[in-house]
Amino acid sequence: MAEVTRSCFSRVALLILYILHQSCVVESTLIFNVLSFGAKPNGVIDSTQAFLDVWTAACASSDSTTIRVPKGRYLLRNAMVFKGDNCKSTDITFRIDGTLIASSDYRVLGQANNWLSFEGVTGVSIIGGALDAKGTSLWACKLAGSTNCPNGGATSLSFTNSRNININGLMSLNSQMFHIVINGCQDVRIKGVKVNAAGNSPNTDGIHVQLSRNVAIFNTSIKTGDDCVSIGPGTKDLWIEQITCGPGHGISIGSLAKDLEEEGVQNVTVKNAIFKGTQNGLRIKSWARPSNGFVQGVQFLDVVMLNVQNPIVIDQNYCPHNINCPAQVASVRVSDVVYRNIQGTSATAIAIKFDCSATNPCSGIRLENVSLTCRNQEVQSHCANPNGKIVGTVQPNSCL
């Protein structure tokens, strides 16, 4: 009996080992370490070529691949493009335990559109780590009004014409311009990202999404000098949840109507957001010029405003500096926008502003359980050409 028991036990043990072995084979991941390709974690020696080489090696494999970036500071002096054209792998993960830093000389990247750019890739994940674009000197140059500043500046991280993208736990510091751009992409998940830049840093949008579908942004903190999240033409099925914004210019759809032929923005949800001391809260903005663009099916749900200058705004006569304003017919149609459970404080007396087109009035605007107050003055609404209704208690009194 003992022999039979031992025999059965041995067979079971062998079966378990076989299953575990097969599991390891199925789930095996090829690992590349940037140090093996010549990267230096001292923040002094340029590691640009090492990162390009490790990407080439990862793309050459058809297996799931992890690119390891150990602790340390890695100088990536030049603009880099990671292309997916010849990639065999559809599962490449950058696991970053260190910090990637740009040159302290803003002129090195100042003429580039992007610092780190992924083009036409599938199944790329960026996990952890920090990007330090050293943008403060370029901001200072611009704020001083110097004519020697580069036009624009570099976006820190860009994905273009890509799909199945995952960005998790990344920190972006001091971008020259936009921090993260999602352009022409599908199936993108951004989670646990932190963006940090000064409140006066120019054109440093936290996350910009355009011409993209099925993008989700969760549990993200953005402190910057422009829009925390900006939503451009052609954005569809965007979900933003558990986001903290401030300082910054709020969450903005637009600006739209830059072009006559322009794709619309559709099915956008912002839920469980907190705005702290921002210039705006929830904003839709378009220029007063002809366009076939539109905004439709937007939900702003469960939002807290803390001393926000303009908590709720639709501006179809957008012209930020009142210089060379188009003053034409605003053609972008804004419809089916819901504001539900919006609470907190406004830093100005006008807490709700709907400045809609007389030719194409906003329609389907719904205010539901809105409570906004202003310290030491009565809070008000301002309306021009909106159509909609209120549900529940709305303060300030609605002018719909």
Short mmCIF file of N, CA and C in Angstrom, two decimals, residues 170-232:
data_model
loop_
_atom_site.label_atom_id
_atom_site.label_comp_id
_atom_site.label_asym_id
_atom_site.label_seq_id
_atom_site.Cartn_x
_atom_site.Cartn_y
_atom_site.Cartn_z
N LEU A 170 3.97 56.20 -14.50
CA LEU A 170 5.03 57.07 -15.01
C LEU A 170 4.90 58.47 -14.41
N MET A 171 6.05 59.12 -14.16
CA MET A 171 6.05 60.52 -13.77
C MET A 171 6.70 61.35 -14.87
N SER A 172 6.06 62.45 -15.24
CA SER A 172 6.61 63.37 -16.23
C SER A 172 6.88 64.71 -15.56
N LEU A 173 8.14 65.14 -15.64
CA LEU A 173 8.57 66.38 -14.99
C LEU A 173 9.00 67.41 -16.03
N ASN A 174 8.53 68.63 -15.87
CA ASN A 174 9.10 69.80 -16.54
C ASN A 174 9.28 69.62 -18.03
N SER A 175 8.20 69.24 -18.71
CA SER A 175 8.25 69.11 -20.16
C SER A 175 8.47 70.49 -20.79
N GLN A 176 9.11 70.49 -21.95
CA GLN A 176 9.25 71.75 -22.67
C GLN A 176 7.90 72.28 -23.13
N MET A 177 7.11 71.37 -23.70
CA MET A 177 5.72 71.69 -24.04
C MET A 177 4.82 70.58 -23.48
N PHE A 178 4.02 69.92 -24.32
CA PHE A 178 3.11 68.92 -23.79
C PHE A 178 3.88 67.79 -23.11
N HIS A 179 3.27 67.21 -22.09
CA HIS A 179 3.90 66.08 -21.39
C HIS A 179 3.66 64.78 -22.15
N ILE A 180 2.40 64.44 -22.39
CA ILE A 180 2.05 63.19 -23.04
C ILE A 180 1.02 63.49 -24.14
N VAL A 181 1.26 62.96 -25.35
CA VAL A 181 0.33 63.16 -26.46
C VAL A 181 -0.07 61.79 -27.01
N ILE A 182 -1.38 61.61 -27.16
CA ILE A 182 -1.95 60.42 -27.79
C ILE A 182 -2.62 60.89 -29.08
N ASN A 183 -2.04 60.51 -30.23
CA ASN A 183 -2.47 61.05 -31.51
C ASN A 183 -2.72 59.91 -32.50
N GLY A 184 -3.96 59.78 -32.96
CA GLY A 184 -4.27 58.75 -33.94
C GLY A 184 -4.13 57.35 -33.41
N CYS A 185 -4.49 57.14 -32.15
CA CYS A 185 -4.29 55.84 -31.49
C CYS A 185 -5.62 55.18 -31.14
N GLN A 186 -5.54 53.92 -30.79
CA GLN A 186 -6.72 53.15 -30.39
C GLN A 186 -6.35 52.22 -29.24
N ASP A 187 -7.26 52.13 -28.27
CA ASP A 187 -7.10 51.23 -27.12
C ASP A 187 -5.87 51.62 -26.30
N VAL A 188 -6.01 52.72 -25.59
CA VAL A 188 -4.91 53.26 -24.77
C VAL A 188 -5.38 53.33 -23.32
N ARG A 189 -4.53 52.87 -22.41
CA ARG A 189 -4.86 52.93 -20.97
C ARG A 189 -3.73 53.65 -20.25
N ILE A 190 -4.08 54.71 -19.56
CA ILE A 190 -3.13 55.50 -18.79
C ILE A 190 -3.58 55.46 -17.33
N LYS A 191 -2.69 55.00 -16.45
CA LYS A 191 -3.09 54.82 -15.05
C LYS A 191 -1.94 55.20 -14.13
N GLY A 192 -2.30 55.87 -13.03
CA GLY A 192 -1.31 56.18 -12.00
C GLY A 192 -0.20 57.10 -12.47
N VAL A 193 -0.48 57.93 -13.46
CA VAL A 193 0.53 58.85 -13.99
C VAL A 193 0.54 60.13 -13.16
N LYS A 194 1.73 60.68 -12.95
CA LYS A 194 1.87 61.97 -12.27
C LYS A 194 2.60 62.94 -13.20
N VAL A 195 2.03 64.12 -13.34
CA VAL A 195 2.61 65.18 -14.17
C VAL A 195 2.91 66.36 -13.26
N ASN A 196 4.14 66.87 -13.35
CA ASN A 196 4.53 68.01 -12.52
C ASN A 196 5.27 69.05 -13.35
N ALA A 197 4.73 70.25 -13.36
CA ALA A 197 5.39 71.42 -13.95
C ALA A 197 4.84 72.65 -13.26
N ALA A 198 5.56 73.75 -13.35
CA ALA A 198 5.15 74.98 -12.66
C ALA A 198 3.83 75.51 -13.22
N GLY A 199 3.09 76.20 -12.38
CA GLY A 199 1.81 76.75 -12.79
C GLY A 199 1.91 77.80 -13.87
N ASN A 200 3.09 78.39 -14.05
CA ASN A 200 3.26 79.40 -15.11
C ASN A 200 4.02 78.86 -16.31
N SER A 201 4.21 77.56 -16.39
CA SER A 201 4.94 76.98 -17.52
C SER A 201 4.04 77.01 -18.76
N PRO A 202 4.49 77.62 -19.85
CA PRO A 202 3.61 77.85 -21.01
C PRO A 202 3.44 76.60 -21.87
N ASN A 203 2.20 76.35 -22.27
CA ASN A 203 1.87 75.29 -23.24
C ASN A 203 2.31 73.90 -22.80
N THR A 204 2.21 73.64 -21.52
CA THR A 204 2.66 72.35 -20.98
C THR A 204 1.46 71.47 -20.63
N ASP A 205 0.57 71.25 -21.58
CA ASP A 205 -0.59 70.39 -21.35
C ASP A 205 -0.14 69.06 -20.76
N GLY A 206 -0.91 68.56 -19.80
CA GLY A 206 -0.53 67.31 -19.15
C GLY A 206 -0.69 66.11 -20.07
N ILE A 207 -1.92 65.84 -20.50
CA ILE A 207 -2.20 64.76 -21.45
C ILE A 207 -3.07 65.34 -22.55
N HIS A 208 -2.63 65.19 -23.79
CA HIS A 208 -3.41 65.65 -24.94
C HIS A 208 -3.84 64.45 -25.77
N VAL A 209 -5.13 64.38 -26.09
CA VAL A 209 -5.68 63.27 -26.87
C VAL A 209 -6.36 63.84 -28.10
N GLN A 210 -6.05 63.29 -29.27
CA GLN A 210 -6.73 63.71 -30.49
C GLN A 210 -6.74 62.56 -31.50
N LEU A 211 -7.77 62.57 -32.36
CA LEU A 211 -7.90 61.58 -33.43
C LEU A 211 -7.74 60.15 -32.90
N SER A 212 -8.23 59.91 -31.70
CA SER A 212 -8.02 58.62 -31.03
C SER A 212 -9.34 58.09 -30.49
N ARG A 213 -9.39 56.76 -30.35
CA ARG A 213 -10.61 56.09 -29.89
C ARG A 213 -10.27 55.13 -28.74
N ASN A 214 -11.19 55.05 -27.80
CA ASN A 214 -11.08 54.11 -26.67
C ASN A 214 -9.81 54.36 -25.85
N VAL A 215 -9.76 55.56 -25.31
CA VAL A 215 -8.66 55.96 -24.42
C VAL A 215 -9.22 56.09 -23.01
N ALA A 216 -8.53 55.52 -22.02
CA ALA A 216 -8.96 55.60 -20.62
C ALA A 216 -7.83 56.15 -19.77
N ILE A 217 -8.17 57.10 -18.91
CA ILE A 217 -7.19 57.73 -18.02
C ILE A 217 -7.71 57.57 -16.59
N PHE A 218 -6.95 56.88 -15.74
CA PHE A 218 -7.38 56.59 -14.38
C PHE A 218 -6.35 57.06 -13.36
N ASN A 219 -6.85 57.50 -12.20
CA ASN A 219 -6.01 57.69 -11.02
C ASN A 219 -4.75 58.48 -11.33
N THR A 220 -4.95 59.67 -11.87
CA THR A 220 -3.85 60.49 -12.37
C THR A 220 -3.83 61.85 -11.69
N SER A 221 -2.64 62.34 -11.40
CA SER A 221 -2.46 63.66 -10.78
C SER A 221 -1.67 64.54 -11.74
N ILE A 222 -2.23 65.72 -12.04
CA ILE A 222 -1.58 66.62 -13.00
C ILE A 222 -1.48 68.02 -12.41
N LYS A 223 -0.25 68.50 -12.36
CA LYS A 223 0.05 69.87 -11.94
C LYS A 223 0.87 70.49 -13.06
N THR A 224 0.33 71.52 -13.71
CA THR A 224 1.02 72.06 -14.87
C THR A 224 0.57 73.48 -15.16
N GLY A 225 1.07 74.05 -16.26
CA GLY A 225 0.78 75.44 -16.58
C GLY A 225 -0.25 75.64 -17.65
N ASP A 226 -0.80 74.55 -18.17
CA ASP A 226 -1.83 74.64 -19.21
C ASP A 226 -2.91 73.62 -18.88
N ASP A 227 -3.63 73.14 -19.89
CA ASP A 227 -4.70 72.18 -19.61
C ASP A 227 -4.15 70.91 -18.97
N CYS A 228 -4.82 70.45 -17.93
CA CYS A 228 -4.43 69.16 -17.35
C CYS A 228 -4.67 68.05 -18.36
N VAL A 229 -5.85 68.06 -18.97
CA VAL A 229 -6.14 67.18 -20.10
C VAL A 229 -6.77 68.03 -21.18
N SER A 230 -6.22 67.96 -22.39
CA SER A 230 -6.81 68.65 -23.53
C SER A 230 -7.28 67.61 -24.53
N ILE A 231 -8.47 67.84 -25.05
CA ILE A 231 -9.14 66.85 -25.90
C ILE A 231 -9.37 67.48 -27.26
N GLY A 232 -8.67 66.97 -28.26
CA GLY A 232 -8.70 67.57 -29.58
C GLY A 232 -9.68 66.90 -30.51
#
